[in-house]
Amino acid sequence: MSRIGKKAIIIESDISVEVNNNKIMFSGPKGKFELTYPVSVTVEKKESQLLVSVNNDANNNLQGLYRSLIQNAVFGVKKGFIKTLELVGVGYRAETNGHQLTLHLGYSHVINIDAPKDINFQVDNNKISVVGIDKYLVGEIAATIRRTKPAEPYKGKGFRYVGEYIRKKAGKAAKTVGGVAAK
């Protein structure tokens, strides 16, 4: 049995929720979000709470999954999600042009990443923040940005998430002992 799935989701007064035919529509201060769920999952709205249940025991995993997705949607329309990346390296820079992020990463070309609907980029020196109401989409766009130039293990140059630890390797000079390569 799913213990997380049994917990009720509390809906605050500034968020409106509509449940119709396997779709839930959330609207709040940050925007609107729609979530579709399968027929085997039942979502009930009681006063200021949402309850998630399943039709049979074979779908218990879906109960916890959709309860978490609904909780993330409620949090997203209330406060939003943010994922921040740090760009390390001399000559690397990022800038925004409307809903497009332009990256200069030492390649022979400039990399442009378009922001999907409801996603915004914020650039402050070497920090890039991806902001939106959909947790999955914010993480996906942040991973796409990171994939353009992941932090390399020797000097740590490239993109890293804020707070991420990059384990550094020893270079060639550290691997040799007294001028003779170690075997």
Tab-separated table of C-alpha atoms in Angstrom:
chain	number	residue	atom	x	y	z
A	1	MET	CA	0.000	0.000	0.000
A	2	SER	CA	1.141	3.509	-0.757
A	3	ARG	CA	1.510	5.558	2.399
A	4	ILE	CA	2.324	8.782	0.596
A	5	GLY	CA	-0.588	8.249	-1.775
A	6	LYS	CA	-3.061	8.081	1.112
A	7	LYS	CA	-2.151	11.530	2.456
A	8	ALA	CA	-4.569	14.301	1.518
A	9	ILE	CA	-3.310	17.269	-0.490
A	10	ILE	CA	-4.293	20.560	1.111
A	11	ILE	CA	-5.455	23.256	-1.305
A	12	GLU	CA	-4.924	26.820	-0.085
A	13	SER	CA	-7.475	29.573	-0.653
A	14	ASP	CA	-5.557	31.351	-3.459
A	15	ILE	CA	-5.453	28.191	-5.622
A	16	SER	CA	-8.459	26.941	-7.570
A	17	VAL	CA	-8.730	23.303	-8.628
A	18	GLU	CA	-11.201	21.743	-11.076
A	19	VAL	CA	-11.456	17.959	-11.522
A	20	ASN	CA	-13.136	16.858	-14.797
A	21	ASN	CA	-12.916	13.575	-16.750
A	22	ASN	CA	-9.384	12.476	-15.810
A	23	LYS	CA	-8.051	16.039	-15.980
A	24	ILE	CA	-7.222	18.391	-13.158
A	25	MET	CA	-6.921	22.116	-13.842
A	26	PHE	CA	-4.896	24.154	-11.343
A	27	SER	CA	-4.739	27.946	-11.322
A	28	GLY	CA	-2.904	30.147	-8.879
A	29	PRO	CA	-0.768	33.264	-8.564
A	30	LYS	CA	1.994	31.910	-10.857
A	31	GLY	CA	-0.268	30.642	-13.653
A	32	LYS	CA	-2.371	27.711	-14.848
A	33	PHE	CA	-1.404	24.054	-15.110
A	34	GLU	CA	-3.281	21.008	-16.403
A	35	LEU	CA	-2.592	17.409	-15.343
A	36	THR	CA	-4.075	14.303	-16.968
A	37	TYR	CA	-4.313	11.069	-14.984
A	38	PRO	CA	-5.266	7.496	-16.030
A	39	VAL	CA	-8.684	5.895	-15.592
A	40	SER	CA	-7.376	3.535	-12.894
A	41	VAL	CA	-6.725	6.533	-10.599
A	42	THR	CA	-9.547	8.417	-8.883
A	43	VAL	CA	-9.160	11.992	-7.639
A	44	GLU	CA	-11.795	13.445	-5.311
A	45	LYS	CA	-12.091	17.042	-4.182
A	46	LYS	CA	-13.502	17.440	-0.670
A	47	GLU	CA	-13.678	21.014	0.631
A	48	SER	CA	-10.061	22.217	0.561
A	49	GLN	CA	-8.457	18.793	0.050
A	50	LEU	CA	-7.714	16.427	-2.809
A	51	LEU	CA	-7.717	12.671	-2.200
A	52	VAL	CA	-6.088	10.200	-4.596
A	53	SER	CA	-7.168	6.551	-4.710
A	54	VAL	CA	-6.843	3.592	-7.084
A	55	ASN	CA	-9.392	1.090	-8.348
A	56	ASN	CA	-7.380	-2.079	-7.620
A	57	ASP	CA	-4.241	-3.168	-5.774
A	58	ALA	CA	-2.268	-3.670	-8.993
A	59	ASN	CA	-2.164	0.113	-9.431
A	60	ASN	CA	-0.888	1.069	-5.962
A	61	ASN	CA	2.269	2.531	-7.465
A	62	LEU	CA	0.149	4.981	-9.480
A	63	GLN	CA	-1.504	6.270	-6.316
A	64	GLY	CA	1.756	7.561	-4.853
A	65	LEU	CA	2.982	8.798	-8.238
A	66	TYR	CA	-0.091	10.878	-9.045
A	67	ARG	CA	-0.374	12.174	-5.497
A	68	SER	CA	3.190	13.517	-5.827
A	69	LEU	CA	2.493	14.961	-9.295
A	70	ILE	CA	-0.615	16.733	-7.975
A	71	GLN	CA	1.320	18.053	-4.960
A	72	ASN	CA	4.025	19.394	-7.309
A	73	ALA	CA	1.371	21.065	-9.485
A	74	VAL	CA	-0.174	22.765	-6.432
A	75	PHE	CA	3.264	23.989	-5.320
A	76	GLY	CA	4.099	25.114	-8.868
A	77	VAL	CA	1.054	27.356	-9.330
A	78	LYS	CA	1.533	28.750	-5.803
A	79	LYS	CA	5.307	29.437	-5.646
A	80	GLY	CA	6.902	28.021	-8.808
A	81	PHE	CA	10.080	26.008	-9.277
A	82	ILE	CA	13.600	27.238	-9.891
A	83	LYS	CA	16.739	25.371	-10.934
A	84	THR	CA	20.012	27.308	-10.971
A	85	LEU	CA	23.127	26.406	-12.944
A	86	GLU	CA	26.579	27.887	-12.569
A	87	LEU	CA	28.851	28.470	-15.569
A	88	VAL	CA	32.560	28.090	-14.753
A	89	GLY	CA	35.289	28.922	-17.252
A	90	VAL	CA	37.160	31.859	-18.747
A	91	GLY	CA	35.370	33.342	-21.753
A	92	TYR	CA	32.141	31.405	-21.224
A	93	ARG	CA	29.071	33.592	-21.023
A	94	ALA	CA	25.301	33.494	-21.274
A	95	GLU	CA	22.682	36.096	-22.146
A	96	THR	CA	18.942	36.221	-22.700
A	97	ASN	CA	17.170	37.592	-25.761
A	98	GLY	CA	13.476	37.584	-24.884
A	99	HIS	CA	12.514	33.917	-24.440
A	100	GLN	CA	15.806	32.627	-25.821
A	101	LEU	CA	19.026	31.804	-23.995
A	102	THR	CA	22.241	32.429	-25.942
A	103	LEU	CA	25.358	30.560	-24.791
A	104	HIS	CA	28.950	31.366	-25.783
A	105	LEU	CA	30.877	28.281	-24.652
A	106	GLY	CA	34.088	28.336	-26.672
A	107	TYR	CA	32.651	26.413	-29.608
A	108	SER	CA	32.871	27.715	-33.176
A	109	HIS	CA	29.163	28.542	-32.981
A	110	VAL	CA	26.709	30.118	-30.570
A	111	ILE	CA	24.168	27.833	-28.871
A	112	ASN	CA	20.577	29.112	-28.669
A	113	ILE	CA	18.017	27.455	-26.401
A	114	ASP	CA	14.374	28.475	-26.764
A	115	ALA	CA	12.222	28.610	-23.642
A	116	PRO	CA	8.970	26.637	-23.850
A	117	LYS	CA	5.702	28.224	-22.746
A	118	ASP	CA	5.630	29.038	-18.996
A	119	ILE	CA	9.449	28.795	-18.661
A	120	ASN	CA	11.684	31.843	-18.131
A	121	PHE	CA	15.451	32.276	-18.002
A	122	GLN	CA	17.223	34.619	-15.595
A	123	VAL	CA	20.927	35.326	-16.116
A	124	ASP	CA	23.078	36.946	-13.439
A	125	ASN	CA	26.808	36.979	-14.318
A	126	ASN	CA	27.736	33.273	-14.339
A	127	LYS	CA	24.457	31.934	-12.887
A	128	ILE	CA	21.527	30.860	-15.044
A	129	SER	CA	18.149	30.213	-13.418
A	130	VAL	CA	15.363	28.264	-15.091
A	131	VAL	CA	12.007	29.315	-13.603
A	132	GLY	CA	8.549	27.819	-14.203
A	133	ILE	CA	5.460	26.163	-12.748
A	134	ASP	CA	6.078	22.642	-14.118
A	135	LYS	CA	8.739	20.840	-12.061
A	136	TYR	CA	9.429	18.273	-14.789
A	137	LEU	CA	9.863	20.879	-17.515
A	138	VAL	CA	12.120	23.090	-15.366
A	139	GLY	CA	14.388	20.099	-14.651
A	140	GLU	CA	14.350	19.001	-18.293
A	141	ILE	CA	15.376	22.432	-19.617
A	142	ALA	CA	18.078	22.763	-16.928
A	143	ALA	CA	19.445	19.344	-17.949
A	144	THR	CA	19.417	20.413	-21.616
A	145	ILE	CA	21.458	23.510	-20.753
A	146	ARG	CA	23.894	21.454	-18.662
A	147	ARG	CA	24.281	18.918	-21.488
A	148	THR	CA	25.704	21.624	-23.789
A	149	LYS	CA	28.918	21.834	-21.713
A	150	PRO	CA	28.990	19.519	-18.650
A	151	ALA	CA	31.632	20.224	-16.017
A	152	GLU	CA	34.823	18.388	-16.905
A	153	PRO	CA	36.702	16.493	-14.160
A	154	TYR	CA	40.151	18.101	-14.496
A	155	LYS	CA	39.526	21.821	-14.019
A	156	GLY	CA	35.763	21.805	-13.424
A	157	LYS	CA	34.987	24.070	-16.392
A	158	GLY	CA	31.452	23.947	-17.765
A	159	PHE	CA	27.928	23.913	-16.328
A	160	ARG	CA	27.135	22.596	-12.877
A	161	TYR	CA	24.075	22.861	-10.676
A	162	VAL	CA	24.482	25.231	-7.738
A	163	GLY	CA	25.649	23.100	-4.817
A	164	GLU	CA	26.790	20.208	-7.038
A	165	TYR	CA	30.186	18.769	-6.172
A	166	ILE	CA	32.466	17.932	-9.100
A	167	ARG	CA	35.031	15.296	-8.164
A	168	LYS	CA	38.295	16.327	-9.763
A	169	LYS	CA	40.877	13.953	-11.208
A	170	ALA	CA	44.629	14.293	-10.959
A	171	GLY	CA	46.328	15.505	-14.115
A	172	LYS	CA	49.209	13.875	-15.988
A	173	ALA	CA	51.862	15.531	-13.813
A	174	ALA	CA	50.378	14.103	-10.623
A	175	LYS	CA	50.295	10.593	-12.069
A	176	THR	CA	54.029	10.430	-12.699
A	177	VAL	CA	56.474	9.676	-9.888
A	178	GLY	CA	59.876	11.370	-10.151
A	179	GLY	CA	59.620	11.848	-13.908
A	180	VAL	CA	58.949	8.139	-14.542
A	181	ALA	CA	55.422	7.063	-15.377
A	182	ALA	CA	53.887	4.778	-12.757
A	183	LYS	CA	53.015	1.323	-14.038
